[in-house]
Amino acid sequence: MLHLRWLGRVRYRDALALQEALHRRPGTDHLLLLEHEPVYTLGVRADPAHLLRPPADVGAELVTVRRGGDVTFHGPGQLVGYPILDVAGKRGGGMADTAVYVAGVAQLLIDALADLGLPGCTYDPAYPGVWAPPRSDGPVDAVARKLAAIGVRLSRGRSMHGFALNVTDEPLPFFAHIVPCGLTDRTVTSLAREGVEVSMREVVDAVARRAAERWGGADATLDRADVVWRPKADGSDLTPFSRGEGAGTPVRLVGRLAAAGVTDGLAVTERKPAWLRPKVRHVGEVLEVRKLLRGLDLVTVCEEAGCPNLSECWADGTATFMINGEQCTRACGFCLVDTSKPRPLDPDEPRRVGDAVARLGLRFAVVTSVARDDLPDGGAAAFAETIRAVRAAVPGCSVEVLIPDCKGDPEALATIFDARPDVLNHNIETVARLQRAARPSASYARSLGVLGAAKGAGLVTKSSIIVGMGETDDEVVQTLRDLAAIGVDIVTVGQYLRPTSHHLPVARWVEPAAFERFKEAGETMGIAHVEASPLTRSSYHARQASAAAGAAGTAASGALPAGAAAAAVPVAAPGRRSG
Ligand code: SF4
């Protein structure tokens, strides 16, 4: 089976992190298809002199990568494909395998191009890539025209990097600033330049069909999931709704949901099913804890989100502290978060979190934060500081951090990874198709890349999926499969509850039995522990889940003082997810 993911527009470093995560785990074959934000990449044999102009001058990044070949460009209008496949053992590895593999990639493209109406393209092993057919109408071409570049790396019997096929003319001007692939006597073209006007989606579909034939096994099985396609160029479907402007007219949400194929939802007045209306009792102790937290000027997600599991978790000695303020620089469609201007960080906050953990006698602390895209490191240093402060205050206390994606910045993420949290949690939140509707400032590829990098750093990793926003059960299983493919150890799955009428509508109440199926599917795919139930939240049963995944969670539970029974209050709609 070939797992194909159309990932939309992706920054180069995010795709690289995801590639590396999939490459580290042989056994499943993947094809990532995407468009990159403008970037020039230098292969291991690149001559810097082939960069004719500083990339920044044309709004592009520059990245050096361990792949064959010289300099090339990636950007909008170009389909990039990264096959991450087990290819060894067919001819004993090494150059022989690489040559056969590259020829196979080229033939796949040649067949797809013929399907799209451009037959006669060629592959020349001396100049790896796919070349346009000689023109038959008009003067004989003096110069060969490259349609697709191919640059791969085979290591430990597994492939990385891949091909870049120019679909529209959009990328062509960028090639004028380099000597593409170091070839001075050849030029670059596109499908459009060759007279084939097709949409990116048609090219993806053609490549997907040929890829399934080539890498999908005997019955060409394809497991495909797509991030919704590129937003409107004029951004007309993006208005600053959730910042309070236009309250009562959730135009933005509806447009993006419709783009994702979700055209209806439950009325905000829809009565929740019994399994989502538990009696919640906050005992006196919980109120004591609340008083203590206020005294320390600390905030927990448990309270902010009105989480129905609060008293159970606190009684079990687990609480989720929110650091880095309460104003988020993003506006996810499911999250009840304040999006006004964030305040400066409070340098004393890590110490106070450590103090609270000590005074509450917690043995397992969860620390999270809103997204702080306004900070150079996205708030990463404060996370590292807080991990150290908790451990200083309560040696042996386990710390799980639920982090934002720090825009995929490897340095910022390394700051958190180097503090060695016992569990590194980052929420993927929803399935590929709903990413843009639910979390427009984040990305499926980036979140998988963040989790993959954390696993690469040797950490226990965790993620979370909200269901009931318009996804199908099969899509939830696909997302579990993607998390398993990058080695995620723990996943939580819970029902979406709409915070306000301004947020994404609930599309369905997911039956409790479905959560059982998600748990079984995820654990069958190799995820050590799946915590799945209608009321499950990211940090629910965090200590038990990490213990089940063999993480430091085995530490003795430091529960709240004895007698923590429940007091009845109605369930507030949990709205805040954080990170
Ligand atoms: S989910 Fe996280 S990033 Fe999104 S709005 Fe809420 S706090 Fe911000």
Tab-separated table of C-alpha atoms and ligand atoms in Angstrom, residues 328 330 332 334-335 337 370-371 577-579, ligand 1:
chain	number	residue	atom	x	y	z
A	328	CYS	CA	-2.813	33.740	21.153
A	330	ARG	CA	-3.600	32.518	16.028
A	332	CYS	CA	-8.110	28.254	15.370
A	334	PHE	CA	-12.416	25.433	17.511
A	335	CYS	CA	-10.593	27.333	20.213
A	337	VAL	CA	-8.883	31.880	22.991
A	370	VAL	CA	-0.885	29.606	23.311
A	371	ALA	CA	0.977	30.210	20.055
A	577	ARG	CA	-6.945	23.718	23.323
A	578	SER	CA	-3.727	25.666	23.519
A	579	GLY	CA	-0.526	25.125	21.600
B	1	SF4	S1	-5.534	25.928	19.533
B	1	SF4	FE1	-3.670	26.817	20.284
B	1	SF4	S2	-2.873	27.949	18.520
B	1	SF4	FE2	-4.981	27.555	18.106
B	1	SF4	S3	-6.050	29.379	18.812
B	1	SF4	FE3	-6.067	27.863	20.481
B	1	SF4	S4	-4.330	28.377	21.752
B	1	SF4	FE4	-4.043	29.383	19.751
